Coordinates of C-alpha atoms and ligand atoms in Angstrom, one line a residue:
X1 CA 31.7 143.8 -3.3
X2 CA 31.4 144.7 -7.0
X3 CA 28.7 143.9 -9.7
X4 CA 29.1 140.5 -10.9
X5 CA 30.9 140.8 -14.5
X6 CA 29.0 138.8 -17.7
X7 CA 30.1 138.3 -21.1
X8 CA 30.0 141.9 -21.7
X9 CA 32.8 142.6 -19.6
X10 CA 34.8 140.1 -21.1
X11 CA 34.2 141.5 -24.5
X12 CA 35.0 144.9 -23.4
X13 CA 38.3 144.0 -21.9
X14 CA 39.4 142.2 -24.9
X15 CA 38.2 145.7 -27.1
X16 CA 40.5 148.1 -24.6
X17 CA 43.0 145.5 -24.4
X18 CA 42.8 144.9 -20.7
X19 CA 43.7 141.2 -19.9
X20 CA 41.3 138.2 -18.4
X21 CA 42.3 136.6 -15.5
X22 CA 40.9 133.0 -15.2
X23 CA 41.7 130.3 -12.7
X24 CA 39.6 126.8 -12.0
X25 CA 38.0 126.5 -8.8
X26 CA 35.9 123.9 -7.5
X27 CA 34.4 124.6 -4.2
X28 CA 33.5 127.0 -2.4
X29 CA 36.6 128.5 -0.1
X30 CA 38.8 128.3 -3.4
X31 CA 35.8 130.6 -5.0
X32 CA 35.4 133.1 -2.3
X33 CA 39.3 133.3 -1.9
X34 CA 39.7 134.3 -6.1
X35 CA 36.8 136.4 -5.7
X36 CA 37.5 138.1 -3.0
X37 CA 41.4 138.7 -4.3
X38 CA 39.8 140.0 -8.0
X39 CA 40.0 137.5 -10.6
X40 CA 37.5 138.0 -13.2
X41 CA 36.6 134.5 -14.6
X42 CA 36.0 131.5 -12.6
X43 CA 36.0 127.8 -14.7
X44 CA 34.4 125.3 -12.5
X45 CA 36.5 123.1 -15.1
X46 CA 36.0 119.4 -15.6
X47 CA 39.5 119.1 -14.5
X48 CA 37.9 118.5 -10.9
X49 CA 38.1 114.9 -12.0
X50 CA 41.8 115.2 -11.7
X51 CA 42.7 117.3 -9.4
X52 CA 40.0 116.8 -6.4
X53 CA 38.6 113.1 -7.6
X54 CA 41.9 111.2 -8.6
X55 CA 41.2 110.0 -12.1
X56 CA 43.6 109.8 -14.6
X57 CA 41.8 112.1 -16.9
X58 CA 38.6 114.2 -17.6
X59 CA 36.5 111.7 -19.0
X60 CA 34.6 109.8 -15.7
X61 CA 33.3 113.6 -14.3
X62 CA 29.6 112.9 -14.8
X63 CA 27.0 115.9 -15.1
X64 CA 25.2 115.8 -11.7
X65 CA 29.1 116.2 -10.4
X66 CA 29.7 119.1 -12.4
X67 CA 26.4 120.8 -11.4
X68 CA 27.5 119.9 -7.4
X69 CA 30.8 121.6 -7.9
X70 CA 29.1 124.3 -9.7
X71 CA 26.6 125.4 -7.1
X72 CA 29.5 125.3 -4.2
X73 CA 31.7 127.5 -6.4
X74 CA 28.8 129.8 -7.4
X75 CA 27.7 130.2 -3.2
X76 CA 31.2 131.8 -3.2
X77 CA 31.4 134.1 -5.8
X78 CA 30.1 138.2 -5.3
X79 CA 32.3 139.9 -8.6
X80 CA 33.3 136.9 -10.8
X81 CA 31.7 135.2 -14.0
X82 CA 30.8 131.5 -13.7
X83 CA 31.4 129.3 -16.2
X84 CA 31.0 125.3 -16.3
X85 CA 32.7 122.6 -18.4
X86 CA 30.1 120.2 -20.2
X87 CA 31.6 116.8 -19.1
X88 CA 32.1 114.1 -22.0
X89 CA 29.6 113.0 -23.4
X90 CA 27.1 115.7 -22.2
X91 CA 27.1 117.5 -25.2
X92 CA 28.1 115.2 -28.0
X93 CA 25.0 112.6 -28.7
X94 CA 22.6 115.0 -29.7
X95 CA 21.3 118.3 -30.1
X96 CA 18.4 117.9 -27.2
X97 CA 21.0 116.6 -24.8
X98 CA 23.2 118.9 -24.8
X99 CA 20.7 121.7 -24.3
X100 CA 19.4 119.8 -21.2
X101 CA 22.7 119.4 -20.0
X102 CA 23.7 123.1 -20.4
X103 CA 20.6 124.0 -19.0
X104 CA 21.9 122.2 -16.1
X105 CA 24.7 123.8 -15.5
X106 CA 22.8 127.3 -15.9
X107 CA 19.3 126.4 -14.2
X108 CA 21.3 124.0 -11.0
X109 CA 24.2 125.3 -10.8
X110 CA 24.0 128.9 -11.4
X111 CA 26.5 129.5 -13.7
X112 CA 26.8 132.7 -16.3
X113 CA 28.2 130.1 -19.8
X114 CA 29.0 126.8 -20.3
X115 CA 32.5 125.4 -22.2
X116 CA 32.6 122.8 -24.5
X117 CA 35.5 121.3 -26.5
X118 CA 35.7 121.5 -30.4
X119 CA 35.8 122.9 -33.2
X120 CA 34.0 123.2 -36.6
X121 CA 32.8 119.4 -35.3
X122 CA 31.2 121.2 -32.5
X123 CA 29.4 124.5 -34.6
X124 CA 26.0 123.2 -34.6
X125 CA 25.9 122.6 -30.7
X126 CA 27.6 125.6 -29.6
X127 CA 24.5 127.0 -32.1
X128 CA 22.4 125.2 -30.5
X129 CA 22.5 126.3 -27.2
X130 CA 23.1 130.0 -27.9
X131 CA 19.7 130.1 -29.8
X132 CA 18.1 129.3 -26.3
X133 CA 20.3 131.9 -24.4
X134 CA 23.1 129.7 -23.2
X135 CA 26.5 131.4 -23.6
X136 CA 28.9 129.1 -24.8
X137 CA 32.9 129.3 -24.3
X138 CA 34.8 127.1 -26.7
X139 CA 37.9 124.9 -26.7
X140 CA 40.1 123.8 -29.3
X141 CA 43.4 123.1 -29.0
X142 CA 44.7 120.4 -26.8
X143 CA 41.1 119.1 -25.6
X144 CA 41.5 117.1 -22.8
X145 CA 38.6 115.0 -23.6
X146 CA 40.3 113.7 -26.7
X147 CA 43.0 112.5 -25.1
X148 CA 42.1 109.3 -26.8
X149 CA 42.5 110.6 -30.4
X150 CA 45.4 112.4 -29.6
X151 CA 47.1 109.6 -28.2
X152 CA 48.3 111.6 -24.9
X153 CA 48.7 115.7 -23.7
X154 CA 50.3 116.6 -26.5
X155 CA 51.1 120.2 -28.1
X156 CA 48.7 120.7 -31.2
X157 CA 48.9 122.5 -34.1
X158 CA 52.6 122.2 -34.8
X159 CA 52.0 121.3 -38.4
X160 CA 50.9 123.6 -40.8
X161 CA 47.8 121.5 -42.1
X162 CA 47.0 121.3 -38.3
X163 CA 47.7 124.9 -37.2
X164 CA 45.3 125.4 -40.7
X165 CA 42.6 123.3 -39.3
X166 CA 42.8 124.9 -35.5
X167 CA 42.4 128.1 -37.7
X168 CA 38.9 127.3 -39.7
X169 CA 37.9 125.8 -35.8
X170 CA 38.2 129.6 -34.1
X171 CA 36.3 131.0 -36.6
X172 CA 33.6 128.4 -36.6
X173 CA 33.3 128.7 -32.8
X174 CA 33.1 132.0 -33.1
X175 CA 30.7 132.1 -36.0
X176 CA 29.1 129.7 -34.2
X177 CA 28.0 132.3 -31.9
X178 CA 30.3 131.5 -28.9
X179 CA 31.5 134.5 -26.1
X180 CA 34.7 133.4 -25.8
X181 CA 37.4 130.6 -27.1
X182 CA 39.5 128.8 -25.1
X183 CA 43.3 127.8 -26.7
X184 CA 44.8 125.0 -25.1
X185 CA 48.7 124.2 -25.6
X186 CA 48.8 125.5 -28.8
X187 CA 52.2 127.5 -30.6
X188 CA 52.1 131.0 -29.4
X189 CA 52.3 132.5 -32.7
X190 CA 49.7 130.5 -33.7
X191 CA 47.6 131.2 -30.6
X192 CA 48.4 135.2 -31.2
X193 CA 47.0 135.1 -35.3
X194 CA 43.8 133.6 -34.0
X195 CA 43.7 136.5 -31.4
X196 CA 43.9 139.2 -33.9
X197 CA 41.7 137.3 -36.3
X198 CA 39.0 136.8 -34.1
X199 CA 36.6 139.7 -32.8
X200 CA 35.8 137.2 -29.4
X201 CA 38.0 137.3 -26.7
X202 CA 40.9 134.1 -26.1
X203 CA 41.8 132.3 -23.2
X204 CA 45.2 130.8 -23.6
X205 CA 46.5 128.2 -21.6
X206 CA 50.2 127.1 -22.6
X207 CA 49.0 128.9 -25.7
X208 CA 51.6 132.5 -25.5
X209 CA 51.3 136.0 -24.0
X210 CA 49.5 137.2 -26.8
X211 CA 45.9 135.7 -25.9
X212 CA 43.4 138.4 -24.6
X213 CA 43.0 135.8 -21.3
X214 CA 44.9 133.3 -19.5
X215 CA 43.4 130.6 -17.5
X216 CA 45.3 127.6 -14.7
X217 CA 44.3 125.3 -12.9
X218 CA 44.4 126.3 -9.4
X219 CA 45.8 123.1 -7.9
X220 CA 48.6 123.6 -10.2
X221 CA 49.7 127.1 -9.5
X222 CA 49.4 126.6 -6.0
X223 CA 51.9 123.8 -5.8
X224 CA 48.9 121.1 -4.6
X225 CA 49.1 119.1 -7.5
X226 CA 52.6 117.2 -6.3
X227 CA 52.8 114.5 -9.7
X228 CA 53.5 115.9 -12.9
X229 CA 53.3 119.5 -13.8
X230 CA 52.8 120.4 -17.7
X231 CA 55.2 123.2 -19.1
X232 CA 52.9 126.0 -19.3
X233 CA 52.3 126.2 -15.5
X234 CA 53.6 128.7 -13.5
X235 CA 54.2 128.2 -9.6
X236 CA 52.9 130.6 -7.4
X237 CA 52.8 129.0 -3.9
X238 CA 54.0 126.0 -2.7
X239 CA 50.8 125.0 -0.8
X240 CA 51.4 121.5 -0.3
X241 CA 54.5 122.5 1.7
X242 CA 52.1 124.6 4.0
X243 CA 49.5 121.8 4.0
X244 CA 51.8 119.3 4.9
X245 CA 53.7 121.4 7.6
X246 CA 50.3 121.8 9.3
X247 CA 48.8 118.2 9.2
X248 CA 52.6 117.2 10.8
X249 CA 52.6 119.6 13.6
X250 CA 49.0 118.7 14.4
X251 CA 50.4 115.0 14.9
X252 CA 52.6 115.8 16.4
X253 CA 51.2 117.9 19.1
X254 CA 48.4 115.4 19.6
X255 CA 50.6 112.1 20.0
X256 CA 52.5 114.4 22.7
X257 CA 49.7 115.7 24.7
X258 CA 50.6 119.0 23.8
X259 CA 46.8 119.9 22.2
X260 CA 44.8 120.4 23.4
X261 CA 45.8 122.7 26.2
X262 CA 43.4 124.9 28.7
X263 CA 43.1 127.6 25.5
X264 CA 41.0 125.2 23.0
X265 CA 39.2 123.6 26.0
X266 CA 35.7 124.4 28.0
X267 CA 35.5 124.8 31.7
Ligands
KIV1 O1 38.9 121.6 -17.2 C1 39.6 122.6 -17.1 O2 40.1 123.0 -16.0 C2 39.9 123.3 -18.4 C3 40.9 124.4 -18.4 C4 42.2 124.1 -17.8 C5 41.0 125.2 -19.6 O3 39.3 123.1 -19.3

């Protein structure tokens, strides 16, 4: 069981060039699983409303949900960071809010930072919060909480006035006073200039090798996740398969008699 890494891990890795592993978990037996197996960054992401809830998107996860899933994941982790999405509209009214709310996440649920989506709109809370000790990650990009605005999941920063804006955004995160920036489905060229440019460490998700991290969603890489599956995901299990396999042989054996037998019964 190691020492549990913080932000200053993560910077050091991105100085020596070492890579960040980061996958979403949102329970406990996901958490101890990673931990145990050595990832170094666990996002108790708000993506929990998707993949374990059943919404169509981000935007129903409420706080007291995040800080639930929060504290399982936390129970289960010896080595890895904790960080916590701040659901919508957590952190976006006011200034007071969304110190309470990341307090939440810290104080309840035991985690290490907080995320939050945005850019240079987003400076003065990411300030905010790190003035009362509350590391913040950032994420710009494809922000699933905007799926509103951006009229879907689509790739951003294709356009050069748009790759320019998702520029002046890293640098005000990370002026801001953030630990670490999340880029979501962004061009990998683009994704690799904001790497070099910026002295924080980037978590790329369908944004190029060249980030100093990558982070999935576990559902997705495990194959559980059986609808869609966006681009950047990479299959590593077919888990579903297994899961279904199991709950079919357990019928099975129980409409025949053949479980229980003498083995999983008391005398
Ligand atoms: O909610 C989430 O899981 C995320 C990551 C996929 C970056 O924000």
């Amino acid at each position: 069981m190691g020492k549990k890494k913080t932000i200053l891990d993560l910077q050091r890795m991105k100085d020596a060039g070492e890579k960040i592993a980061v996958l979403t978990a949102y329970d406990y037996p996901f958490a101890r699983l990673m931990d145990d197996e050595g990832i170094d960054v666990i996002l108790v992401g708000d993506s929990v409303g998707s993949v374990v809830s059943g919404y169509d998107n981000t935007l129903p996860v409420t706080m007291d949900e995040m800080v639930y899933h929060t504290r399982a994941v936390v129970r289960g982790v010896a080595s890895a960071m904790v960080v916590a999405d701040m659901p919508f509209l957590s952190y976006q009214v006011d200034l007071a809010e969304a110190r309470r709310n990341a307090g939440r996440l810290i104080k309840e649920g035991g985690a290490q930072a907080v995320k939050l989506e945005g850019g240079t709109n987003m400076a003065e809370t990411i300030r905010a919060l790190v003035d009362i000790d509350i590391p913040v990650v950032g994420h710009i990009g494809l922000t699933p909480q905007s799926v509103h605005r951006m009229g879907g999941y689509k790739v951003q920063g294709r356009q050069e006035a748009q790759a320019e804006q998702l520029l002046a955004d890293a640098r005000a995160v990370e002026q801001a006073g953030a630990c670490a920036i999340v880029l979501e489905a962004i061009p990998a060229s683009l994704a690799s200039r904001i790497t070099r440019e910026l002295s924080i460490p980037t978590i790329g998700i369908g944004a190029g090798p060249d980030c100093d991290g990558q982070v999935l969603v576990i559902h997705d890489i495990l194959g559980l996740c059986e609808k869609y599956s966006p681009k950047f995901v990479k299959r590593y299990a077919d888990a579903a398969g297994v899961i279904r396999g199991g709950i079919r042989d357990y019928i099975d054996e129980v409409k025949k008699g053949a479980f229980p037998t003498e083995e999983h019964s008391f005398k």
